[in-house]
């Protein structure tokens, strides 16, 4: 390859970056290199439809195989980039990348979309057979096969992926226990009322949820896991363990390049790294808070990967930036459909709209009276109303937000001046 753009990491953000470059009229070569063996595919169904046997792997591909050649995108699969050298004194941002397979990829522009990997446990017994993680296609295929044969499933970690997988395992009739080290589920993402709702909803469906349950190790026989050990000395029998305790951003390449990293590759609102000629997007980055600009956040979502990759493409081509997008996210745990718009980080007030026990309710978050976010459970109209409010810079007064006799969209109040568009 000579010149053009090199995108390292061929997944949600990397593919979007290539697509956006072409949409912006870039006609230079694009190389999209990824260490996985497969063309870019969607990850969200791995813990939902695919695990439940309702989707096959082929249906997860983002694009038809012909898309890449048709659009002049050289997709290099199964190659890990191990080193990047920027040309000193050459065109800013140009250089050569080398891969584990010995390829040299020259580029004029560089983007890192290297994502994140699962945080792994190092407790005694953590390498026993039957202890699984869920990040990619191969993990998901392995988990699905094992799930068929398993009877006692323990999920370590009560975050989104753990709870989604627990819901699938339970729907398949397995004996399922979720162990969460914190005092509540989803503690980093939602208010206590939402955490408590999920604890009860999963229990109603027959899943055991243990809170404040710190896993200290695993027992095994013949190399296979047989039980999960807890800090209180107890042991819970298990023939399949799924660990979902968060992810670690893949900063190794950026660090070797001398780019500033701090819990992710540090980028600005235009997805430019500490070397402004190099961009980064998606789960591997930390960025200024997209709504307030105050402090940095790391967002692990499809919406963020798409929005940041779009911004990165514009930055690489020297095009004007679009304004920041309103973040949104979803997590489908069986029939419980959670939709989140905005970011609730730093909220000082929240309003519950509807009755959690009805399994259809929303929570609106505020800071100093300003609407920040909504968590909507089986309430798509509330979600849409708040997403629109945040996009238009409108608000829903906290005093009236809880009144379920009135549709939320009719409660929208005057626009602020610092409105942000959606993407
Ligand atoms: C099971 C699961 C369920 C999810 N569900 C949801 C959901 O419901 N809603 C939602 O919004 N988000 C969800 N997500 C999160 C969403 O999938 C991620 O935010 C998104 O995939 C991020 O895209 P990315 O391109 O930044 O990173 P990734 O998807 O992690 O891709 C990075 C790619 O880069 C490759 N790579 C890394 N280093 C190198 C290298 N040196 N050389 C070559 N290639 C490299 C990796 O192998 C990987 O393929 C889910 C994720 C998982 C795993």
CSV table of C-alpha atoms and ligand atoms in Angstrom, one decimal:
chain,number,residue,atom,x,y,z
A,1,UNK,CA,0.0,0.0,0.0
A,2,UNK,CA,1.2,3.5,-0.6
A,3,UNK,CA,-0.4,6.6,0.9
A,4,UNK,CA,-4.0,7.1,1.8
A,5,UNK,CA,-5.6,6.4,5.1
A,6,UNK,CA,-4.7,3.5,7.4
A,7,UNK,CA,-7.4,2.6,9.9
A,8,UNK,CA,-6.2,0.2,12.6
A,9,UNK,CA,-9.1,-1.9,14.1
A,10,UNK,CA,-11.9,-3.2,11.8
A,11,UNK,CA,-15.0,-3.0,13.7
A,12,UNK,CA,-17.8,-0.5,14.5
A,13,UNK,CA,-15.6,2.6,14.6
A,14,UNK,CA,-13.1,1.6,12.0
A,15,UNK,CA,-15.7,0.7,9.4
A,16,UNK,CA,-17.7,3.9,10.1
A,17,UNK,CA,-14.5,5.9,9.6
A,18,UNK,CA,-13.9,4.3,6.2
A,19,UNK,CA,-17.6,4.9,5.2
A,20,UNK,CA,-17.5,8.5,6.4
A,21,UNK,CA,-14.3,9.2,4.4
A,22,UNK,CA,-16.0,8.0,1.2
A,23,UNK,CA,-19.1,9.9,2.1
A,24,UNK,CA,-17.0,13.1,2.4
A,25,UNK,CA,-15.7,12.5,-1.1
A,26,UNK,CA,-12.2,11.2,-0.2
A,27,UNK,CA,-10.9,9.2,-3.2
A,28,UNK,CA,-7.5,8.3,-1.7
A,29,UNK,CA,-6.8,4.6,-0.8
A,30,UNK,CA,-8.2,3.3,2.5
A,31,UNK,CA,-6.8,0.3,4.3
A,32,UNK,CA,-8.8,-1.1,7.1
A,33,UNK,CA,-6.8,-3.6,9.1
A,34,UNK,CA,-8.1,-5.8,11.8
A,35,UNK,CA,-6.7,-8.7,13.9
A,36,UNK,CA,-9.9,-10.7,13.8
A,37,UNK,CA,-10.4,-13.1,11.0
A,38,UNK,CA,-13.8,-11.8,10.0
A,39,UNK,CA,-15.0,-8.7,8.2
A,40,UNK,CA,-16.5,-6.1,10.6
A,41,UNK,CA,-19.6,-7.4,12.4
A,42,UNK,CA,-22.0,-6.1,15.1
A,43,UNK,CA,-21.2,-7.0,18.7
A,44,UNK,CA,-24.4,-6.1,20.5
A,45,UNK,CA,-26.4,-9.2,19.3
A,46,UNK,CA,-23.6,-11.5,20.6
A,47,UNK,CA,-25.1,-11.3,24.1
A,48,UNK,CA,-28.7,-11.1,22.9
A,49,UNK,CA,-30.1,-12.6,19.7
A,50,UNK,CA,-27.1,-14.7,18.8
A,51,UNK,CA,-26.6,-16.2,22.3
A,52,UNK,CA,-30.3,-17.0,22.4
A,53,UNK,CA,-30.1,-18.8,19.0
A,54,UNK,CA,-32.2,-16.3,17.2
A,55,UNK,CA,-29.5,-15.0,14.9
A,56,UNK,CA,-26.6,-16.6,13.1
A,57,UNK,CA,-23.1,-15.2,12.8
A,58,UNK,CA,-23.4,-14.4,9.1
A,59,UNK,CA,-26.4,-12.1,9.8
A,60,UNK,CA,-24.1,-9.9,12.0
A,61,UNK,CA,-21.9,-8.7,9.2
A,62,UNK,CA,-22.2,-4.9,8.7
A,63,UNK,CA,-21.8,-5.1,5.0
A,64,UNK,CA,-22.0,-7.5,2.1
A,65,UNK,CA,-18.5,-9.0,1.2
A,66,UNK,CA,-18.5,-7.0,-2.1
A,67,UNK,CA,-18.9,-3.7,-0.3
A,68,UNK,CA,-15.2,-3.3,0.5
A,69,UNK,CA,-13.8,-3.7,-3.0
A,70,UNK,CA,-16.7,-1.8,-4.5
A,71,UNK,CA,-15.8,1.2,-2.4
A,72,UNK,CA,-12.1,1.0,-2.7
A,73,UNK,CA,-11.5,-0.1,0.9
A,74,UNK,CA,-8.7,-2.6,1.2
A,75,UNK,CA,-9.9,-4.8,4.1
A,76,UNK,CA,-7.0,-6.7,5.7
A,77,UNK,CA,-8.4,-9.3,8.2
A,78,UNK,CA,-6.4,-11.5,10.6
A,79,UNK,CA,-3.5,-9.0,10.9
A,80,UNK,CA,-2.5,-7.3,14.1
A,81,UNK,CA,-0.6,-4.0,13.8
A,82,UNK,CA,2.3,-4.2,16.2
A,83,UNK,CA,4.1,-1.0,15.5
A,84,UNK,CA,3.6,2.4,13.9
A,85,UNK,CA,6.4,4.7,12.9
A,86,UNK,CA,5.5,8.3,11.9
A,87,UNK,CA,7.9,9.7,9.3
A,88,UNK,CA,10.1,12.3,11.0
A,89,UNK,CA,10.3,15.4,8.9
A,90,UNK,CA,7.8,13.9,6.4
A,91,UNK,CA,4.2,14.8,5.7
A,92,UNK,CA,2.6,15.3,9.2
A,93,UNK,CA,0.7,12.2,10.2
A,94,UNK,CA,2.3,10.0,7.5
A,95,UNK,CA,4.3,6.9,8.3
A,96,UNK,CA,4.5,3.1,8.1
A,97,UNK,CA,2.8,0.4,10.2
A,98,UNK,CA,4.0,-3.1,10.6
A,99,UNK,CA,1.9,-6.1,11.3
A,100,UNK,CA,2.6,-9.3,13.3
A,101,UNK,CA,2.5,-11.1,9.9
A,102,UNK,CA,5.4,-9.0,8.7
A,103,UNK,CA,3.5,-6.6,6.4
A,104,UNK,CA,4.5,-3.0,6.0
A,105,UNK,CA,1.6,-0.6,5.5
A,106,UNK,CA,2.5,2.9,4.4
A,107,UNK,CA,0.0,5.7,5.1
A,108,UNK,CA,-0.5,9.5,4.8
A,109,UNK,CA,-3.2,9.6,7.5
A,110,UNK,CA,-3.7,7.3,10.5
A,111,UNK,CA,-6.7,6.5,12.7
A,112,UNK,CA,-6.7,4.1,15.7
A,113,UNK,CA,-10.0,2.3,16.2
A,114,UNK,CA,-8.6,-0.5,18.3
A,115,UNK,CA,-11.5,-0.9,20.8
A,116,UNK,CA,-11.3,-2.6,24.1
A,117,UNK,CA,-10.7,-6.1,25.5
A,118,UNK,CA,-12.5,-7.8,28.4
A,119,UNK,CA,-11.0,-7.2,31.8
A,120,UNK,CA,-9.7,-10.6,32.9
A,121,UNK,CA,-9.7,-12.1,36.4
A,122,UNK,CA,-6.5,-13.2,37.9
A,123,UNK,CA,-8.0,-15.1,40.9
A,124,UNK,CA,-6.8,-18.6,41.6
A,125,UNK,CA,-8.4,-21.1,39.2
A,126,UNK,CA,-9.4,-18.3,36.7
A,127,UNK,CA,-7.8,-20.2,33.8
A,128,UNK,CA,-10.0,-23.4,34.3
A,129,UNK,CA,-12.0,-24.6,31.4
A,130,UNK,CA,-15.5,-23.3,31.5
A,131,UNK,CA,-14.6,-19.8,32.6
A,132,UNK,CA,-15.6,-17.6,29.7
A,133,UNK,CA,-15.6,-14.0,28.5
A,134,UNK,CA,-17.7,-12.3,25.8
A,135,UNK,CA,-16.3,-9.8,23.5
A,136,UNK,CA,-16.0,-11.2,20.0
A,137,UNK,CA,-17.5,-13.8,17.6
A,138,UNK,CA,-15.4,-16.6,18.8
A,139,UNK,CA,-16.2,-16.0,22.4
A,140,UNK,CA,-19.9,-15.9,21.6
A,141,UNK,CA,-19.8,-19.1,19.6
A,142,UNK,CA,-17.9,-20.9,22.3
A,143,UNK,CA,-20.3,-19.6,25.0
A,144,UNK,CA,-23.4,-20.6,23.0
A,145,UNK,CA,-22.1,-24.2,22.6
A,146,UNK,CA,-21.2,-24.4,26.3
A,147,UNK,CA,-24.5,-22.9,27.3
A,148,UNK,CA,-26.4,-25.7,25.5
A,149,UNK,CA,-24.6,-28.3,27.6
A,150,UNK,CA,-24.5,-26.4,31.0
A,151,UNK,CA,-26.9,-26.6,33.8
A,152,UNK,CA,-25.5,-24.3,36.5
A,153,UNK,CA,-24.4,-21.0,35.1
A,154,UNK,CA,-22.7,-18.3,37.2
A,155,UNK,CA,-22.3,-14.8,35.8
A,156,UNK,CA,-19.6,-12.8,37.5
A,157,UNK,CA,-20.4,-9.1,37.2
A,158,UNK,CA,-23.8,-7.5,37.1
A,159,UNK,CA,-23.2,-5.1,34.3
A,160,UNK,CA,-25.0,-4.8,31.0
A,161,UNK,CA,-23.4,-7.8,29.2
A,162,UNK,CA,-23.5,-10.0,32.2
A,163,UNK,CA,-27.2,-9.3,32.8
A,164,UNK,CA,-28.1,-9.7,29.1
A,165,UNK,CA,-26.3,-13.1,29.0
A,166,UNK,CA,-28.0,-14.1,32.3
A,167,UNK,CA,-31.4,-13.3,30.8
A,168,UNK,CA,-30.6,-15.6,27.8
A,169,UNK,CA,-29.3,-18.4,30.0
A,170,UNK,CA,-32.4,-18.2,32.2
A,171,UNK,CA,-34.7,-18.2,29.2
A,172,UNK,CA,-33.0,-21.4,28.1
A,173,UNK,CA,-34.0,-23.0,31.5
A,174,UNK,CA,-30.6,-22.9,33.1
A,175,UNK,CA,-30.0,-22.4,36.8
A,176,UNK,CA,-28.5,-18.9,36.8
A,177,UNK,CA,-26.8,-16.9,39.5
A,178,UNK,CA,-25.4,-13.4,39.0
A,179,UNK,CA,-22.7,-12.3,41.4
A,180,UNK,CA,-22.0,-8.7,41.7
A,181,UNK,CA,-19.2,-7.3,44.0
A,182,UNK,CA,-20.9,-3.9,44.4
A,183,UNK,CA,-24.0,-3.3,46.5
A,184,UNK,CA,-26.2,-3.0,43.5
A,185,UNK,CA,-26.4,-4.0,39.8
A,186,UNK,CA,-25.3,-1.6,37.0
A,187,UNK,CA,-23.9,0.7,39.7
A,188,UNK,CA,-21.7,2.7,37.4
A,189,UNK,CA,-24.5,3.4,34.9
A,190,UNK,CA,-27.9,3.9,36.6
A,191,UNK,CA,-29.6,5.3,39.7
A,192,UNK,CA,-30.3,2.9,42.7
A,193,UNK,CA,-34.0,2.7,41.8
A,194,UNK,CA,-33.1,1.2,38.4
A,195,UNK,CA,-30.5,-1.1,39.9
A,196,UNK,CA,-33.2,-2.4,42.4
A,197,UNK,CA,-35.7,-2.8,39.6
A,198,UNK,CA,-33.3,-5.0,37.6
A,199,UNK,CA,-32.5,-7.1,40.8
A,200,UNK,CA,-36.2,-7.8,41.3
A,201,UNK,CA,-37.0,-8.3,37.6
A,202,UNK,CA,-34.3,-10.9,37.2
A,203,UNK,CA,-35.3,-12.6,40.4
A,204,UNK,CA,-38.9,-12.7,39.2
A,205,UNK,CA,-37.7,-14.6,36.2
A,206,UNK,CA,-35.9,-17.1,38.4
A,207,UNK,CA,-32.3,-15.8,38.4
A,208,UNK,CA,-30.5,-15.6,41.7
A,209,UNK,CA,-28.8,-12.3,42.3
A,210,UNK,CA,-26.1,-12.0,44.9
A,211,UNK,CA,-24.9,-8.5,45.7
A,212,UNK,CA,-21.7,-7.6,47.6
A,213,UNK,CA,-20.4,-10.9,46.4
A,214,UNK,CA,-16.7,-10.7,45.8
A,215,UNK,CA,-15.4,-13.7,43.9
A,216,UNK,CA,-12.0,-14.8,45.2
A,217,UNK,CA,-11.3,-17.9,43.1
A,218,UNK,CA,-12.6,-21.0,41.4
A,219,UNK,CA,-12.6,-24.7,42.2
A,220,UNK,CA,-12.1,-27.3,39.5
A,221,UNK,CA,-11.8,-31.0,38.7
A,222,UNK,CA,-10.0,-32.4,35.7
A,223,UNK,CA,-9.2,-28.9,34.6
A,224,UNK,CA,-12.8,-27.9,34.5
A,225,UNK,CA,-14.5,-25.3,36.7
A,226,UNK,CA,-16.8,-26.8,39.3
A,227,UNK,CA,-17.5,-23.9,41.7
A,228,UNK,CA,-17.1,-20.2,42.3
A,229,UNK,CA,-15.5,-19.2,45.6
A,230,UNK,CA,-16.6,-16.1,47.5
A,231,UNK,CA,-14.8,-13.9,50.0
A,232,UNK,CA,-17.1,-15.2,52.8
A,233,UNK,CA,-15.6,-18.7,52.3
A,234,UNK,CA,-18.7,-20.1,50.6
A,235,UNK,CA,-18.6,-21.9,47.2
A,236,UNK,CA,-21.3,-22.0,44.6
A,237,UNK,CA,-21.4,-25.0,42.2
A,238,UNK,CA,-21.0,-24.0,38.5
A,239,UNK,CA,-20.4,-25.8,35.3
A,240,UNK,CA,-20.2,-22.6,33.3
A,241,UNK,CA,-19.0,-19.2,34.4
A,242,UNK,CA,-19.3,-16.0,32.3
A,243,UNK,CA,-17.1,-13.2,33.5
A,244,UNK,CA,-18.4,-9.7,32.6
A,245,UNK,CA,-16.5,-7.3,34.8
A,246,UNK,CA,-15.8,-4.5,32.3
A,247,UNK,CA,-13.3,-3.8,29.6
A,248,UNK,CA,-9.8,-2.4,29.2
A,249,UNK,CA,-9.2,0.0,26.3
A,250,UNK,CA,-6.5,-1.2,23.9
A,251,UNK,CA,-4.0,1.6,24.4
A,252,UNK,CA,-0.8,-0.5,23.8
A,253,UNK,CA,-0.2,0.8,20.2
A,254,UNK,CA,-1.0,4.4,21.1
A,255,UNK,CA,1.4,4.2,24.1
A,256,UNK,CA,4.2,2.9,22.0
A,257,UNK,CA,3.6,5.8,19.6
A,258,UNK,CA,3.9,8.2,22.6
A,259,UNK,CA,0.3,9.4,22.4
A,260,UNK,CA,-1.2,10.6,25.6
A,261,UNK,CA,-3.3,7.9,27.3
A,262,UNK,CA,-5.2,8.1,30.5
A,263,UNK,CA,-7.7,5.3,30.9
A,264,UNK,CA,-8.0,5.3,27.1
A,265,UNK,CA,-6.4,7.2,24.2
A,266,UNK,CA,-7.0,10.9,25.0
A,267,UNK,CA,-8.8,12.7,22.1
A,268,UNK,CA,-10.4,16.1,21.7
A,269,UNK,CA,-14.0,16.7,20.6
A,270,UNK,CA,-12.8,16.2,17.0
A,271,UNK,CA,-11.3,12.8,17.8
A,272,UNK,CA,-7.7,14.1,17.4
A,273,UNK,CA,-5.1,12.5,19.7
A,274,UNK,CA,-2.3,14.4,21.4
A,275,UNK,CA,-0.7,14.3,17.9
A,276,UNK,CA,-3.4,16.3,16.1
A,277,UNK,CA,-2.6,14.5,12.8
A,278,UNK,CA,-3.5,11.1,14.3
A,279,UNK,CA,-7.2,10.4,15.2
A,280,UNK,CA,-8.8,7.7,17.4
A,281,UNK,CA,-12.4,6.7,17.8
A,282,UNK,CA,-14.6,4.3,19.7
A,283,UNK,CA,-14.2,2.3,22.9
A,284,UNK,CA,-10.4,2.9,22.9
A,285,UNK,CA,-10.7,6.6,23.6
A,286,UNK,CA,-11.4,9.0,26.4
A,287,UNK,CA,-12.9,12.3,25.3
A,288,UNK,CA,-14.4,15.6,26.7
A,289,UNK,CA,-17.9,15.1,28.1
A,290,UNK,CA,-20.0,15.4,24.9
A,291,UNK,CA,-22.8,17.4,26.5
A,292,UNK,CA,-21.1,19.6,29.0
A,293,UNK,CA,-17.4,19.6,27.8
A,294,UNK,CA,-16.4,19.3,31.5
A,295,UNK,CA,-14.1,16.4,32.4
A,296,UNK,CA,-13.4,13.3,30.3
A,297,UNK,CA,-15.5,10.3,29.7
A,298,UNK,CA,-15.0,6.9,28.1
A,299,UNK,CA,-18.1,5.7,26.3
A,300,UNK,CA,-18.6,2.1,25.2
A,301,UNK,CA,-21.5,2.3,22.8
A,302,UNK,CA,-22.3,1.9,19.2
A,303,UNK,CA,-23.6,5.5,19.0
A,304,UNK,CA,-20.3,6.8,20.3
A,305,UNK,CA,-18.2,4.7,18.0
A,306,UNK,CA,-20.2,6.0,15.0
A,307,UNK,CA,-20.2,9.6,16.1
A,308,UNK,CA,-16.5,9.8,16.9
A,309,UNK,CA,-15.5,7.9,13.8
A,310,UNK,CA,-17.6,10.4,11.8
A,311,UNK,CA,-15.8,13.3,13.6
A,312,UNK,CA,-12.4,11.6,13.0
A,313,UNK,CA,-13.0,11.3,9.2
A,314,UNK,CA,-13.8,15.0,9.0
A,315,UNK,CA,-10.7,15.9,11.1
A,316,UNK,CA,-8.5,13.8,8.9
A,317,UNK,CA,-9.8,15.5,5.8
A,318,UNK,CA,-9.6,19.0,7.4
A,319,UNK,CA,-13.3,19.5,7.2
A,320,UNK,CA,-15.3,21.5,9.7
A,321,UNK,CA,-16.5,19.7,12.8
A,322,UNK,CA,-20.1,18.9,13.4
A,323,UNK,CA,-21.4,19.8,16.9
A,324,UNK,CA,-21.4,17.1,19.5
A,325,UNK,CA,-24.1,14.4,19.5
A,326,UNK,CA,-26.4,13.4,22.3
A,327,UNK,CA,-25.2,10.0,23.5
A,328,UNK,CA,-27.6,7.1,23.5
A,329,UNK,CA,-27.4,3.4,24.4
A,330,UNK,CA,-29.6,0.4,24.7
A,331,UNK,CA,-29.5,-2.9,26.7
A,332,UNK,CA,-32.1,-5.6,26.0
A,333,UNK,CA,-32.2,-8.1,28.8
A,334,UNK,CA,-34.8,-10.6,27.6
A,335,UNK,CA,-38.1,-8.7,27.4
A,336,UNK,CA,-36.7,-5.8,29.4
A,337,UNK,CA,-35.8,-3.1,26.9
A,338,UNK,CA,-33.7,-0.3,28.5
A,339,UNK,CA,-33.0,2.7,26.4
A,340,UNK,CA,-30.7,5.5,27.7
A,341,UNK,CA,-30.4,9.0,26.2
A,342,UNK,CA,-27.9,11.6,27.5
A,343,UNK,CA,-25.3,10.9,30.3
A,344,UNK,CA,-26.4,10.9,33.9
A,345,UNK,CA,-22.9,11.3,35.3
A,346,UNK,CA,-22.9,13.9,38.1
A,347,UNK,CA,-26.7,14.1,38.5
A,348,UNK,CA,-28.0,15.6,41.7
A,349,UNK,CA,-31.7,14.9,41.3
A,350,UNK,CA,-33.8,12.3,39.6
A,351,UNK,CA,-37.5,11.8,38.9
A,352,UNK,CA,-39.1,8.4,38.6
A,353,UNK,CA,-41.9,8.4,36.1
A,354,UNK,CA,-44.2,5.4,36.3
A,355,UNK,CA,-44.1,2.3,38.6
A,356,UNK,CA,-41.0,0.1,38.4
A,357,UNK,CA,-43.0,-3.0,39.4
A,358,UNK,CA,-45.1,-2.5,36.2
A,359,UNK,CA,-41.8,-3.1,34.3
A,360,UNK,CA,-42.6,0.0,32.3
A,361,UNK,CA,-41.1,3.2,33.7
A,362,UNK,CA,-38.5,5.9,33.2
A,363,UNK,CA,-36.0,7.8,35.3
A,364,UNK,CA,-35.0,11.4,34.3
A,365,UNK,CA,-31.8,12.8,35.7
A,366,UNK,CA,-31.0,16.4,36.4
A,367,UNK,CA,-28.0,18.5,37.6
A,368,UNK,CA,-28.8,21.9,39.0
A,369,UNK,CA,-32.2,21.7,37.4
A,370,UNK,CA,-30.7,20.9,33.9
A,371,UNK,CA,-32.0,17.8,32.2
A,372,UNK,CA,-29.1,15.4,31.7
A,373,UNK,CA,-30.4,12.0,30.7
A,374,UNK,CA,-33.2,9.4,30.8
A,375,UNK,CA,-33.2,5.6,31.5
A,376,UNK,CA,-36.4,4.3,29.9
A,377,UNK,CA,-37.5,0.7,30.6
A,378,UNK,CA,-40.0,-0.6,28.1
A,379,UNK,CA,-40.9,3.1,27.5
A,380,UNK,CA,-39.8,4.1,24.0
A,381,UNK,CA,-42.0,7.2,23.9
A,382,UNK,CA,-40.4,8.7,27.0
A,383,UNK,CA,-36.9,7.8,25.6
A,384,UNK,CA,-37.7,9.5,22.3
A,385,UNK,CA,-39.1,12.6,24.0
A,386,UNK,CA,-36.0,13.1,26.2
A,387,UNK,CA,-33.6,12.4,23.3
A,388,UNK,CA,-35.4,15.0,21.3
A,389,UNK,CA,-35.3,17.5,24.2
A,390,UNK,CA,-31.6,17.0,24.7
A,391,UNK,CA,-31.0,17.4,20.9
A,392,UNK,CA,-33.1,20.5,20.7
A,393,UNK,CA,-31.8,22.0,23.9
A,394,UNK,CA,-35.2,21.8,25.5
A,395,UNK,CA,-35.9,20.4,28.9
A,396,UNK,CA,-38.7,18.6,30.9
A,397,UNK,CA,-39.3,20.4,34.2
A,398,UNK,CA,-38.5,18.0,37.1
A,399,UNK,CA,-41.6,19.2,38.9
A,400,UNK,CA,-43.9,17.7,36.2
A,401,UNK,CA,-41.8,14.9,34.7
A,402,UNK,CA,-43.3,12.3,37.0
A,403,UNK,CA,-46.9,12.9,35.9
A,404,UNK,CA,-47.7,9.9,33.8
A,405,UNK,CA,-51.2,11.2,32.9
A,406,UNK,CA,-49.4,13.5,30.4
A,407,UNK,CA,-47.2,12.3,27.6
A,408,UNK,CA,-43.6,13.4,28.2
A,409,UNK,CA,-43.3,15.0,24.8
A,410,UNK,CA,-46.1,17.5,25.8
A,411,UNK,CA,-44.0,18.6,28.8
A,412,UNK,CA,-41.0,19.7,26.8
A,413,UNK,CA,-40.1,23.3,27.8
A,414,UNK,CA,-38.2,26.2,26.3
A,415,UNK,CA,-35.0,25.5,24.4
A,416,UNK,CA,-31.7,26.3,26.0
A,417,UNK,CA,-29.1,28.2,23.9
A,418,UNK,CA,-26.5,25.4,24.1
A,419,UNK,CA,-28.4,22.8,22.1
A,420,UNK,CA,-26.6,19.8,20.7
A,421,UNK,CA,-27.6,17.9,17.6
A,422,UNK,CA,-28.3,14.2,17.5
A,423,UNK,CA,-26.4,11.8,15.2
B,1,LIG,C1,-21.4,-8.6,23.9
B,1,LIG,C2,-21.5,-7.1,23.6
B,1,LIG,C3,-22.8,-6.5,23.7
B,1,LIG,C4,-22.9,-5.1,23.4
B,1,LIG,N1,-24.1,-4.6,23.5
B,1,LIG,C5,-24.2,-3.2,23.2
B,1,LIG,C6,-25.5,-2.6,23.2
B,1,LIG,O1,-26.5,-3.2,23.4
B,1,LIG,N2,-25.6,-1.3,22.8
B,1,LIG,C7,-24.4,-0.6,22.6
B,1,LIG,O2,-24.5,0.7,22.3
B,1,LIG,N3,-23.2,-1.1,22.6
B,1,LIG,C8,-23.1,-2.4,22.9
B,1,LIG,N4,-21.8,-3.0,23.0
B,1,LIG,C9,-20.7,-2.2,22.8
B,1,LIG,C10,-20.3,-1.9,21.3
B,1,LIG,O3,-20.3,-3.2,20.6
B,1,LIG,C11,-18.9,-1.3,21.3
B,1,LIG,O4,-19.1,0.0,21.9
B,1,LIG,C12,-18.4,-1.1,19.9
B,1,LIG,O5,-18.2,-2.4,19.3
B,1,LIG,C13,-17.1,-0.3,19.9
B,1,LIG,O6,-16.6,-0.3,18.6
B,1,LIG,P1,-15.0,-0.1,18.4
B,1,LIG,O7,-14.8,-0.2,16.9
B,1,LIG,O8,-14.6,1.2,19.1
B,1,LIG,O9,-14.3,-1.2,19.1
B,1,LIG,P2,-14.3,-2.8,19.0
B,1,LIG,O10,-15.7,-3.3,18.5
B,1,LIG,O11,-13.7,-3.4,20.2
B,1,LIG,O12,-13.3,-3.1,17.8
B,1,LIG,C14,-11.9,-2.9,17.8
B,1,LIG,C15,-11.3,-3.9,16.8
B,1,LIG,O13,-9.9,-3.5,16.7
B,1,LIG,C16,-9.1,-4.7,16.6
B,1,LIG,N5,-7.8,-4.4,17.0
B,1,LIG,C17,-7.3,-4.0,18.3
B,1,LIG,N6,-6.0,-3.8,18.2
B,1,LIG,C18,-5.6,-4.0,17.0
B,1,LIG,C19,-4.3,-4.0,16.3
B,1,LIG,N7,-3.2,-3.6,17.0
B,1,LIG,N8,-4.3,-4.4,15.0
B,1,LIG,C20,-5.4,-4.7,14.3
B,1,LIG,N9,-6.6,-4.8,14.9
B,1,LIG,C21,-6.7,-4.4,16.2
B,1,LIG,C22,-9.9,-5.6,17.6
B,1,LIG,O14,-9.6,-7.0,17.3
B,1,LIG,C23,-11.3,-5.3,17.3
B,1,LIG,O15,-11.8,-6.1,16.2
B,1,LIG,C24,-21.7,-4.4,23.2
B,1,LIG,C25,-20.5,-5.0,23.2
B,1,LIG,C26,-20.4,-6.4,23.4
B,1,LIG,C27,-19.0,-7.0,23.4
